[in-house]
Each structure stands twice: as structure tokens, then as C-alpha cells.
Coordinates of C-alpha atoms in Angstrom, one line a residue:
X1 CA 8.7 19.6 25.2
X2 CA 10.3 16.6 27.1
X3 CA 8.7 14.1 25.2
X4 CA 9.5 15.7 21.9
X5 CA 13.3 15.6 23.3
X6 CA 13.2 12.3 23.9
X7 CA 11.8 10.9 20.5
X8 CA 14.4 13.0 19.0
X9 CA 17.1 11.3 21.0
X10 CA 15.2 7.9 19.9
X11 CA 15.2 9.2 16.4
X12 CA 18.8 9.8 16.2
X13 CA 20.0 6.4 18.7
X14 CA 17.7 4.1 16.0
X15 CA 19.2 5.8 13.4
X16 CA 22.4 5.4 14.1
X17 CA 21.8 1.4 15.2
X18 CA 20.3 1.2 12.1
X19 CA 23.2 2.4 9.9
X20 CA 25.7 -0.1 11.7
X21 CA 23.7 -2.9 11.1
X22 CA 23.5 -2.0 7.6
X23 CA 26.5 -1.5 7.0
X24 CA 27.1 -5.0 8.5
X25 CA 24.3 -6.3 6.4
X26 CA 26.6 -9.2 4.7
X27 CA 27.3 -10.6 8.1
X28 CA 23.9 -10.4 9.0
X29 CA 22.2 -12.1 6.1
X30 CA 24.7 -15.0 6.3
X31 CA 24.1 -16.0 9.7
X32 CA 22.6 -18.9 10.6
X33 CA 19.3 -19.1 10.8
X34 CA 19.3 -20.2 14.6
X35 CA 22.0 -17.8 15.2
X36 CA 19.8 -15.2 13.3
X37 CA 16.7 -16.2 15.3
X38 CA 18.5 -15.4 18.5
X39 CA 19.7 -12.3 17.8
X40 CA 16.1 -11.3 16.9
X41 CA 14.2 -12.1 19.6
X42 CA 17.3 -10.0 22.2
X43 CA 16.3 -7.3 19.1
X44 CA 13.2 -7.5 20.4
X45 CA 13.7 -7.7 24.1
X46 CA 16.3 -5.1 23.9
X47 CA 14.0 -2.3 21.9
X48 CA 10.5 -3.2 23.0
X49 CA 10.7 -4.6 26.2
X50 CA 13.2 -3.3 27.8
X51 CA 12.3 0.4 26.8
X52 CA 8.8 -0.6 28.3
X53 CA 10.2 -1.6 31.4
X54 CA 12.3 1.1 31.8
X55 CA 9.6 3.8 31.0
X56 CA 6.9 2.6 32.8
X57 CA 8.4 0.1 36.0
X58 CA 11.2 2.1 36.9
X59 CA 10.6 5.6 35.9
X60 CA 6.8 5.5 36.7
X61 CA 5.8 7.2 34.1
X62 CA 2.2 7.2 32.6
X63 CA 0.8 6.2 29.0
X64 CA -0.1 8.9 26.9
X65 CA -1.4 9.4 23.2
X66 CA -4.1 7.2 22.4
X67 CA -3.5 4.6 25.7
X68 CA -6.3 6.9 27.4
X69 CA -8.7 6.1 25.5
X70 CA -8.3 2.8 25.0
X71 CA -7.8 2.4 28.5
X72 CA -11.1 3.9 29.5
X73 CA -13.3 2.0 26.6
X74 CA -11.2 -1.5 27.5
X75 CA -12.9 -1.0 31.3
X76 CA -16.1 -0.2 30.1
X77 CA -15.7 -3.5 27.7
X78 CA -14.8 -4.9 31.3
X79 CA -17.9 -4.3 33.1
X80 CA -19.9 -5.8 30.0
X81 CA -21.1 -2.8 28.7
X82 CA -22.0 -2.3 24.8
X83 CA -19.8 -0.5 22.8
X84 CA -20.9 2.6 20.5
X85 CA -24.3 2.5 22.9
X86 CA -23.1 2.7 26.5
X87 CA -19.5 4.1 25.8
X88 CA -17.2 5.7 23.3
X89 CA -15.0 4.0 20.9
X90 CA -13.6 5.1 17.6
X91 CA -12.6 1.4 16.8
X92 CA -13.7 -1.2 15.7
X93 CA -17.0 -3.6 17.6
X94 CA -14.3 -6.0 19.1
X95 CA -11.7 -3.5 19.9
X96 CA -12.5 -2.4 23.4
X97 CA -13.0 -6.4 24.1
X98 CA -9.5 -7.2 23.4
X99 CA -8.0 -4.7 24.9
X100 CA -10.1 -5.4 27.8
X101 CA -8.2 -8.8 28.1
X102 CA -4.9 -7.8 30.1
X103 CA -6.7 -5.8 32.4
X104 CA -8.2 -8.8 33.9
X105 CA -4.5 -9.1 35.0
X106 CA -3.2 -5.9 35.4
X107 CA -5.8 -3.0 35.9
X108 CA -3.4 0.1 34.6
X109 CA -3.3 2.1 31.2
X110 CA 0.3 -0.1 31.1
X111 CA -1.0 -3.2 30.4
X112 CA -2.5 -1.7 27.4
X113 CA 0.8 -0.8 26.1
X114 CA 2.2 -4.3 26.9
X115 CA -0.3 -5.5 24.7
X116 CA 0.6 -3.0 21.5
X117 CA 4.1 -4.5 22.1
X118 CA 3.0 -8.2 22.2
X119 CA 0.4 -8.0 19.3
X120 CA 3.4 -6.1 17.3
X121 CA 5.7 -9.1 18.8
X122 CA 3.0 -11.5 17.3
X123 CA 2.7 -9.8 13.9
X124 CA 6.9 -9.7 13.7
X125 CA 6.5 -13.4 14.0
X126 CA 4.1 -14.3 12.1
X127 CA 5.9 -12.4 9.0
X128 CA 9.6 -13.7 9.6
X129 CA 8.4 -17.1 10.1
X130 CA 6.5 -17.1 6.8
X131 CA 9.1 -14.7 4.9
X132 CA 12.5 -16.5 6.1
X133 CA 12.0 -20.4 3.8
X134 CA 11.3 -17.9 1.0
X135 CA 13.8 -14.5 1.2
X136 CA 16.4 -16.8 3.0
X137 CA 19.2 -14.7 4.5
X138 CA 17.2 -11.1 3.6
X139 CA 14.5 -11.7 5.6
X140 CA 17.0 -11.7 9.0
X141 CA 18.2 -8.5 7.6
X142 CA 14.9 -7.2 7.3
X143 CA 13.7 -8.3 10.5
X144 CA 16.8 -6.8 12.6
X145 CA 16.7 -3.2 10.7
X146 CA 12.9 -3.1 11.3
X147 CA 13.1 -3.8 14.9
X148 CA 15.8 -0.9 14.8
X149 CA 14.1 1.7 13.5
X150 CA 13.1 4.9 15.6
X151 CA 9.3 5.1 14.8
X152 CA 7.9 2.0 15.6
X153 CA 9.4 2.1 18.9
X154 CA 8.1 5.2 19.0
X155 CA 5.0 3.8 17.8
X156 CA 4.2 1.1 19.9
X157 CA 6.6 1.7 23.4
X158 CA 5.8 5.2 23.6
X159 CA 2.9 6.6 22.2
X160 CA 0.9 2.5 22.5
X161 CA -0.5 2.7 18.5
X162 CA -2.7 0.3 17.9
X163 CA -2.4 0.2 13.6
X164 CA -0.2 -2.9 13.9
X165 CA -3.3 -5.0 14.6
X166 CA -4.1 -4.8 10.7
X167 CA -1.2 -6.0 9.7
X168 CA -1.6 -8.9 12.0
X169 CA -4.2 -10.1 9.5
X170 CA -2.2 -9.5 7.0
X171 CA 0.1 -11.8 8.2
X172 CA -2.0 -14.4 9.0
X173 CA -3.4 -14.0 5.9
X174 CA -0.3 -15.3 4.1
X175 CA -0.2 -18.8 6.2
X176 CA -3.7 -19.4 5.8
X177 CA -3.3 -18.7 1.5
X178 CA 0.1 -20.5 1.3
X179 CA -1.4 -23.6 2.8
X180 CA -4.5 -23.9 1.2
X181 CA -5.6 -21.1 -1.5
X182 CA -9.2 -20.5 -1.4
X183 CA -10.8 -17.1 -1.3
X184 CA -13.9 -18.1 0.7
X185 CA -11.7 -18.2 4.0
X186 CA -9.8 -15.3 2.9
X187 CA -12.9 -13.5 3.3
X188 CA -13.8 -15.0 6.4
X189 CA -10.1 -14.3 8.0
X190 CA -10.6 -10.4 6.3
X191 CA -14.2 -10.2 8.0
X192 CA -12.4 -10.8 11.5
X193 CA -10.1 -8.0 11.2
X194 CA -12.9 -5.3 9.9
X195 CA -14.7 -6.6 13.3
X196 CA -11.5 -6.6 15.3
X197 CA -9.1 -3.8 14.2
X198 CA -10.8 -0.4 12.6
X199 CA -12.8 1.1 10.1
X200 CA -9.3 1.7 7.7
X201 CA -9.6 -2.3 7.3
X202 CA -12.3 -1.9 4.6
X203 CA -9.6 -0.4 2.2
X204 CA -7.4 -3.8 1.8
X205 CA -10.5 -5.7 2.1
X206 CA -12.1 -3.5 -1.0
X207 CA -8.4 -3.5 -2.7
X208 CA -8.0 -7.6 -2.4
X209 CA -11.5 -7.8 -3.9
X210 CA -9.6 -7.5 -7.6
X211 CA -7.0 -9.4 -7.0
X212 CA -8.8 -12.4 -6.1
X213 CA -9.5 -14.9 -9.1
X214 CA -13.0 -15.8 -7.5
X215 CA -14.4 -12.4 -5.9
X216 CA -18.2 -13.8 -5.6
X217 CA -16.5 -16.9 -3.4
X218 CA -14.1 -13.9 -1.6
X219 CA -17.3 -11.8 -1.0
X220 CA -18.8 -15.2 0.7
X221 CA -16.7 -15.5 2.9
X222 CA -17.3 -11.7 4.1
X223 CA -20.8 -12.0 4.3
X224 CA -20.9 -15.2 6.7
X225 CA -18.9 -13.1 9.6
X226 CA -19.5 -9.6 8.4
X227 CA -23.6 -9.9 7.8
X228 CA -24.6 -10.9 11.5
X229 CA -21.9 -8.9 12.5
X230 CA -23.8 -5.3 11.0
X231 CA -27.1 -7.2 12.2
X232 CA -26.5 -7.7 16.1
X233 CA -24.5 -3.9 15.8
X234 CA -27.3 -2.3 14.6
X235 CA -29.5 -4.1 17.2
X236 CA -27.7 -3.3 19.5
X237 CA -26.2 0.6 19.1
X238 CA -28.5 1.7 16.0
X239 CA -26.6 4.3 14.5
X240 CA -24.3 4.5 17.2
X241 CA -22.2 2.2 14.9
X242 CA -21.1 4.6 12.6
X243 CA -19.2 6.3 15.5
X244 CA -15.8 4.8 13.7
X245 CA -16.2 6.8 10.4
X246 CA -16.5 10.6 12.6
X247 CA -12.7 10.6 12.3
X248 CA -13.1 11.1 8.3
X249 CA -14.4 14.5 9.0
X250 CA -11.7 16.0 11.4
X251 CA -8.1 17.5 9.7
X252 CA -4.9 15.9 10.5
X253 CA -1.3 16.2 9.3
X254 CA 0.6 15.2 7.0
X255 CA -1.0 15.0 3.9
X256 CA -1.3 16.3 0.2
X257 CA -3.9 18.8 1.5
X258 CA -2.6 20.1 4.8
X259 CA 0.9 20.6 2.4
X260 CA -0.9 22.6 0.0
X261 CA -2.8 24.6 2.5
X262 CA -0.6 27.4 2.2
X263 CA -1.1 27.5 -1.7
X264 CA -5.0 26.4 -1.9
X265 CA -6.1 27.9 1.1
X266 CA -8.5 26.6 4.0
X267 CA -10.2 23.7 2.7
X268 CA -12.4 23.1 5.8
X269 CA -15.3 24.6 4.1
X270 CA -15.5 21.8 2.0
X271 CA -13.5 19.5 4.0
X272 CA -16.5 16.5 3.6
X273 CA -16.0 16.5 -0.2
X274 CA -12.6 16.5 -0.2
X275 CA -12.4 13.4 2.4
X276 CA -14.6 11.8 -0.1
X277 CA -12.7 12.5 -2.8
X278 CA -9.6 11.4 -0.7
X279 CA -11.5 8.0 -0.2
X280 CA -12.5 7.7 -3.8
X281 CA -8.6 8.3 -4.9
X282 CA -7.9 5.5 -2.4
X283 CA -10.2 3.2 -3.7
X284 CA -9.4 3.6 -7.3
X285 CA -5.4 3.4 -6.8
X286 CA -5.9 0.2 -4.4
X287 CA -8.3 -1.4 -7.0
X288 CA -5.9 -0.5 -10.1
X289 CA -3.2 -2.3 -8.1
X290 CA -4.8 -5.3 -7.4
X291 CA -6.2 -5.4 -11.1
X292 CA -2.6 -5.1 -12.2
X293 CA -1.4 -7.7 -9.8
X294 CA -4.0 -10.4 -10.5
X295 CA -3.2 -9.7 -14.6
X296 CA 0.3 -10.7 -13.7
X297 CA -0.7 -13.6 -11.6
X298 CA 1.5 -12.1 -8.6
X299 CA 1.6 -14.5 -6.1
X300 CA 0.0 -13.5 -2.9
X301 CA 3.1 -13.4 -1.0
X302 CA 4.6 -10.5 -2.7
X303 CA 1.3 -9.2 -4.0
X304 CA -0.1 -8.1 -0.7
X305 CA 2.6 -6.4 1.0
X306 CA 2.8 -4.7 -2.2
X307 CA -1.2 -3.8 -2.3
X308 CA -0.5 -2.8 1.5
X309 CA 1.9 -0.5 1.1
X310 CA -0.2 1.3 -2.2
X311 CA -3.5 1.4 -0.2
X312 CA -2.0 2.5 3.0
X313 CA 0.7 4.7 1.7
X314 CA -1.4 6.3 -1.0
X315 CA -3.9 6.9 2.1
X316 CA -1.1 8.8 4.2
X317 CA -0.8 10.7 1.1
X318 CA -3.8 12.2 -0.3
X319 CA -6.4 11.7 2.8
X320 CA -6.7 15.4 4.8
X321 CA -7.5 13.2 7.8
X322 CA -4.2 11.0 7.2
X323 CA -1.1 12.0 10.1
X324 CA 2.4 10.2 10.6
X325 CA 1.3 7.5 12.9
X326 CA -0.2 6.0 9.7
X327 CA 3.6 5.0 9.0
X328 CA 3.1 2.1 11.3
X329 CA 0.2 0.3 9.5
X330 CA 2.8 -0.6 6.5
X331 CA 6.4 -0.4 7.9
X332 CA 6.5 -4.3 8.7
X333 CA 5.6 -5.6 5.0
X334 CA 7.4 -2.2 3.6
X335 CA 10.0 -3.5 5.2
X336 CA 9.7 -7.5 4.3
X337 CA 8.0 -7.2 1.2
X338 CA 8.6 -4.3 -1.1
X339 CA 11.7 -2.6 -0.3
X340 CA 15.1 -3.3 -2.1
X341 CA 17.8 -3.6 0.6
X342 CA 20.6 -3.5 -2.0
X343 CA 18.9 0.1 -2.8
X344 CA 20.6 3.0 -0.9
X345 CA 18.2 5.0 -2.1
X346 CA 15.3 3.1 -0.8
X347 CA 16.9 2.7 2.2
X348 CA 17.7 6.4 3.0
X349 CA 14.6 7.3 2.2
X350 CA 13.0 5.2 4.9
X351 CA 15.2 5.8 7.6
X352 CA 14.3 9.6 6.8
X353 CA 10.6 8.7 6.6
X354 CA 11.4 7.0 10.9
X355 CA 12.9 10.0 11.7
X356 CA 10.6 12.6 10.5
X357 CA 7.2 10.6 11.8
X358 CA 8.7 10.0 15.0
X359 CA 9.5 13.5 16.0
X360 CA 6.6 15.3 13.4
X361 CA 3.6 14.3 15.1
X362 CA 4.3 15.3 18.7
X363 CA 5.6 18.7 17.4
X364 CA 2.8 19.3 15.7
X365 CA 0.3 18.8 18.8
X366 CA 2.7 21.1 20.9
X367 CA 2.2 24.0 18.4
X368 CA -1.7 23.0 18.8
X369 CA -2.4 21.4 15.2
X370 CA -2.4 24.0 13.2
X371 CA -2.6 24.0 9.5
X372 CA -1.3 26.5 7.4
X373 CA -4.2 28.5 5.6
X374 CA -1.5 30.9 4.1
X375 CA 1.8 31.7 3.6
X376 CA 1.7 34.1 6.3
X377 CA 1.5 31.8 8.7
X378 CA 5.1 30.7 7.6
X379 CA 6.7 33.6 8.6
X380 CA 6.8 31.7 12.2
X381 CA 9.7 29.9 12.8
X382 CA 8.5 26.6 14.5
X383 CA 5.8 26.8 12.0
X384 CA 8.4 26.6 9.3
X385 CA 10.4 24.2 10.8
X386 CA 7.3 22.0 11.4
X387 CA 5.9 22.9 7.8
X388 CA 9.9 21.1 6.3
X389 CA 8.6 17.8 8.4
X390 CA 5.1 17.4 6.7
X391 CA 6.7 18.1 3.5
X392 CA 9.7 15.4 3.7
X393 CA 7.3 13.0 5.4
X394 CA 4.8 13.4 2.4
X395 CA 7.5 13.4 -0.2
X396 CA 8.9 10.0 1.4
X397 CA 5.4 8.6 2.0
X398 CA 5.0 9.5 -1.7
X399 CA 8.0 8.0 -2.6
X400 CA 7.0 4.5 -1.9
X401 CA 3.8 4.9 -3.0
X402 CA 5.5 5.5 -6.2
X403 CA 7.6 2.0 -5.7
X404 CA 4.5 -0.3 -5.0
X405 CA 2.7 0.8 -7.9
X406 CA 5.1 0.2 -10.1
X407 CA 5.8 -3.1 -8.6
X408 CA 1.8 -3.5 -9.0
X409 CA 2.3 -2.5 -12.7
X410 CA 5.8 -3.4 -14.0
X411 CA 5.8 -5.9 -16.6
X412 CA 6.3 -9.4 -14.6
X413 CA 9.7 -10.1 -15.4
X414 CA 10.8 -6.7 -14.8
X415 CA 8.8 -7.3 -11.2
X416 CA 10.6 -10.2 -10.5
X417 CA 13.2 -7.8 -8.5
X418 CA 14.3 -10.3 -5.3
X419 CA 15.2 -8.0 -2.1
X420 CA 18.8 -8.9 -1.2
X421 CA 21.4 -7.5 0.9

């Protein structure tokens, strides 16, 4: 119960930051840019590093969540072992590897956490640096009220989530295409992070496949990393390199299925077709998106954080296997790209969205994952009160799901809608 108390405290202290420095938001978008710059990186310091210090130097505490695991496959990865064949990883290939890097340093769970917090430094970077020439004043906005917000504190100080990584493609994605368009090393760059992240990369790799103007050069550049990647995989694990997709079988929450539980009843009995179904949806929306985006010749800096936030948000939403950690693969280009800061309404929406996902999840492992097979089950008051957090977290996950696709679809003057403070 302690840590839940804690991430409500964090939910509440970053909510309230938040607001001040929204509410200051004309100041903050008029600074100047070195000014700006500095102010960021003690941002940084102050809510990531600081926190981590604090947490894990001087309190002595111990990672939990997922840092276990990745703890244990980084020092198997260590001792040159093969991954899927001599030890467990839901990840991807490359995974364990990297994570296996700090601990040539520091041997302790903690250095894996110090590395969520610099690869989510890294990815920060990367998208103010390319986002600030072009959003001008909005981007510093964006940047400060991103590093403010409860969840991916939460996220990446507390619980050391790994989703981040994706978006560290992303990013680079959007130097490498302003500099020199050409699908054929998009591909390659997209290849990397299916090898490097986790299985969920396929979906913006599928989903960029129709926005691209030359998908046979795109699909090139995927083959000449991706092909000898499957080939030395399956020589060396065999089948052992499907262990990332077992995750599509198992029931997590929130989602559109584990809200309607109460109403449908269990779905486990045909859980695998529904997770298909859930993929297929995906797919379809993601691709539909793109499609639109491409007819509009969107330019690839606001068409991809756009496409992001519809193919991961829409995931979030209808996939039973979707929980609130999933938040964190799209907050930074939610935050950069696609959301309106002269909105209230947008805004409010997200910092409920922080504060639900940073509390939700924990809660829902204390009362021991259930899902809610009937309205019966309702009657219980933490089950209730849990129950209200998976529906506001899917009604605000839905919500922006709603906003990228009709940025995706709007006509393109309508879509030319410039985030400002």
C-alpha cells in the first residue's frame, strides 16, 4: 500500500507543478531559448534524477515492476548467453544486450533504472532539439509541462518502463527524414528498433508502410536488417523467438474489453480471437491514418507523432492485453506533436489521463488483477473505485485517439492547427 501512497502523492505534487507552469505558460514560451534550455535540463535533473537519487542512494530502496526482469535477462546477456534459447526475455533480440551495458559498470537492478532515465533523457532531446526551429517558443512549453507530469516519473523513476525506447526511434526518425527523405533508410532505422525495442514496434512500422510515397523502397530497407536478423534468430533459438508475442494471450487492464466485462461477461474463453481482432482493429485504424496522411501530403514531422499517438493510443484502447503503462509509449510526441496547448480541454484531459495511470496500475495489482466478469463483482468498494480508474483512463485514452484521427483525416487546411501557448 506504500507505494500506491506514494504515486498518489506524485500524482497530486506533478499535478499541481503542472498547473503553475501552465498557468505561467506566456512567460514560459517567451523565454529565451538559452534561458529556456536551462531551465529544461534543472527540469530534468530536478524530476528524474534527483527522484532517483533520492529513492535508490539515500533511501536504499530496491527496483521493482519490471526492473527484475530485466535485470536478470541483462546478466544473462552479460555472461554471453543466447536470448529466447538459454534465458527468458519478453523483448526484443537486442534488448537484454543493451541493458546489459551499465552493468558492466554498476552490477545492481539500479543501474537499470539509470538507464530508463537516460534513454528517456536521450529521447527528450532528440525531440526538443528537432521540435524547437520549428514550434518556436511552444516547444519549451511542451518540453517543461512534459517533464512535469506525474506518470512518466512514475514511469521511468519508479516503476523503470522501458516503452520510451520506441519512441527513441521515433525521434531519430525525424532527423534522419528532415535531412535527407528517402524511405530506404527509414526502413533500415525502423528495422533497428523492431530488433532493439519490442514486438509492439511492428505496429508503426506496418502503420508508416502507407504513408510512405515509395513502400517497395521502405520495405527494402526492412529486409536488409530485419531478413538476417529472423535468419541468425531462428538459428539460433528456433521457435524460441516467438517468446515476445506470449504476452498477446494474457488479460491486462485498461481496455475496451476489461471495461465491458461487467456487461459482456468473461471473454477468456475466447480471449485468442479477440486479441486478434484487437490487432486487426489496430492495424486497420493505423493504416487508415497513414493513408489519410500521405493523401494530404502531411509532412513527416507532424504526421508521425500524429500516426503514433492513433496506433498506440487506439492500442491502449481496444487490445484486452493493453494496461496504463502503455501511456508512456506516446506521451512525448502527444505532448510535442498533437496536442493543442491553447486547448483547456485537451489539456485537462491529459493531466487526468497522468493522474489516473500513475495510480491505476499499482491498485490494480494490489487487489490481484481482477477483471470484472459481472456486475456483482462491483458491489466491492475498491473494486468500484478501481472499476471509475479504467473507465476515465479509457475514456481519456479514447479521447485522443479521437484527436489524432481527425488530425489524420481533417481536410488539410483545417489540419493546419499550430500548437501555441
Amino acid at each position: 500500500m506504500t507505494i500506491i501512497l506514494i504515486k498518489i502523492l506524485v500524482a497530486i505534487g506533478g499535478s499541481v507543478a503542472f498547473g503553475l507552469a501552465y498557468w505561467r505558460r506566456s512567460q514560459l514560451v517567451n523565454l529565451p531559448e538559452a534561458t529556456a534550455s536551462r531551465l529544461l535540463l534543472s527540469a530534468f535533473v530536478l524530476c528524474r534524477l534527483v527522484p532517483f537519487v533520492v529513492i535508490y542512494v539515500v533511501l536504499g530502496l530496491e527496483p521493482r515492476s519490471d526492473v527484475p526482469v530485466f535485470y536478470d535477462s541483462a546478466s544473462h546477456a552479460l555472461r554471453a548467453e543466447v536470448v529466447y534459447r538459454d534465458f527468458w526475455s519478453p523483448y526484443s533480440p537486442l534488448f537484454a544486450y543493451m541493458t546489459a551495458l551499465p552493468l558492466v559498470i554498476w552490477h545492481s537492478a539500479k543501474a537499470i533504472v539509470l538507464l530508463m532515465i537516460l534513454m528517456e533523457g536521450l529521447a527528450f532531446w532528440l525531440t526538443y532539439r528537432f521540435y524547437r526551429p520549428r514550434r518556436g517558443g511552444v516547444a519549451q512549453l511542451a518540453g517543461l509541462l512534459y517533464l512535469l507530469l506525474p506518470a512518466p516519473l512514475v514511469f521511468c523513476v519508479i516503476g523503470g518502463q522501458e516503452d520510451i525506447w520506441m519512441w527513441v526511434f521515433g525521434a531519430l526518425s525525424l532527423w534522419v527524414w528532415s535531412r535527407r527523405p528517402d524511405e530506404f533508410r527509414l526502413g533500415l532505422l525502423m528495422a533497428v528498433a523492431l530488433l532493439m525495442t519490442k514486438a509492439l514496434a511492428v505496429l508503426i512500422v506496418a502503420a508508416l508502410f502507407f504513408w510512405v510515397r515509395r513502400p517497395l523502397r521502405y520495405v527494402a530497407g526492412l529486409s536488409v536488417v530485419g531478413l538476417p536478423g529472423l535468419v541468425i534468430l531462428y538459428w539460433l533459438t528456433g521457435e524460441g523467438m516467438l517468446t515476445p508475442l506470449m504476452f498477446a494471450n494474457m488479460p491486462f487492464a485498461p481496455n475496451l474489453p476489461t471495461v465491458m466485462a461487467p456487461f459482456i461477461g468473461d471473454f477468456m474463453p475466447y480471449a485468442g480471437t479477440l486479441s486478434a481482432l484487437g490487432l486487426l482493429a489496430v492495424l486497420a485504424v493505423s493504416a487508415y491514418g497513414g493513408w489519410q496522411l500521405r493523401r494530404k501530403n502531411e509532412d513527416y514531422d507532424r504526421a508521425l507523432p500524429t500516426l503514433w499517438v492513433l496506433c498506440f493510443g487506439f492500442m491502449m484502447f481496444v487490445h484486452k492485453s493493453s494496461f496504463g503503462n502503455y501511456a508512456f509509449i506516446y506521451l512525448l510526441p502527444l505532448s510535442f506533436g498533437l496536442i493543442d496547448w491553447r486547448d483547456s480541454q485537451q489539456v485537462v484531459v491529459l493531466l487526468v489521463l497522468n493522474a489516473l495511470v500513475t495510480v491505476q496500475p499499482s491498485y490494480w495489482w494490489k487487489l490481484g488483477t481482477p477483471i470484472y466478469t459481472s456486475p456483482d463483482m462491483l458491489t466491492n468498494g475498491q473494486y468500484l473505485l478501481e472499476y471509475v480508474m479504467e473507465v476515465g483512463t479509457v475514456s481519456s485514452v479514447a479521447y485522443f485517439v479521437w484527436l489524432a484521427f481527425r488530425q489524420a483525416t481533417a481536410n488539410r487546411h483545417r489540419a493546419k492547427q499550430r500548437i501555441a501557448a
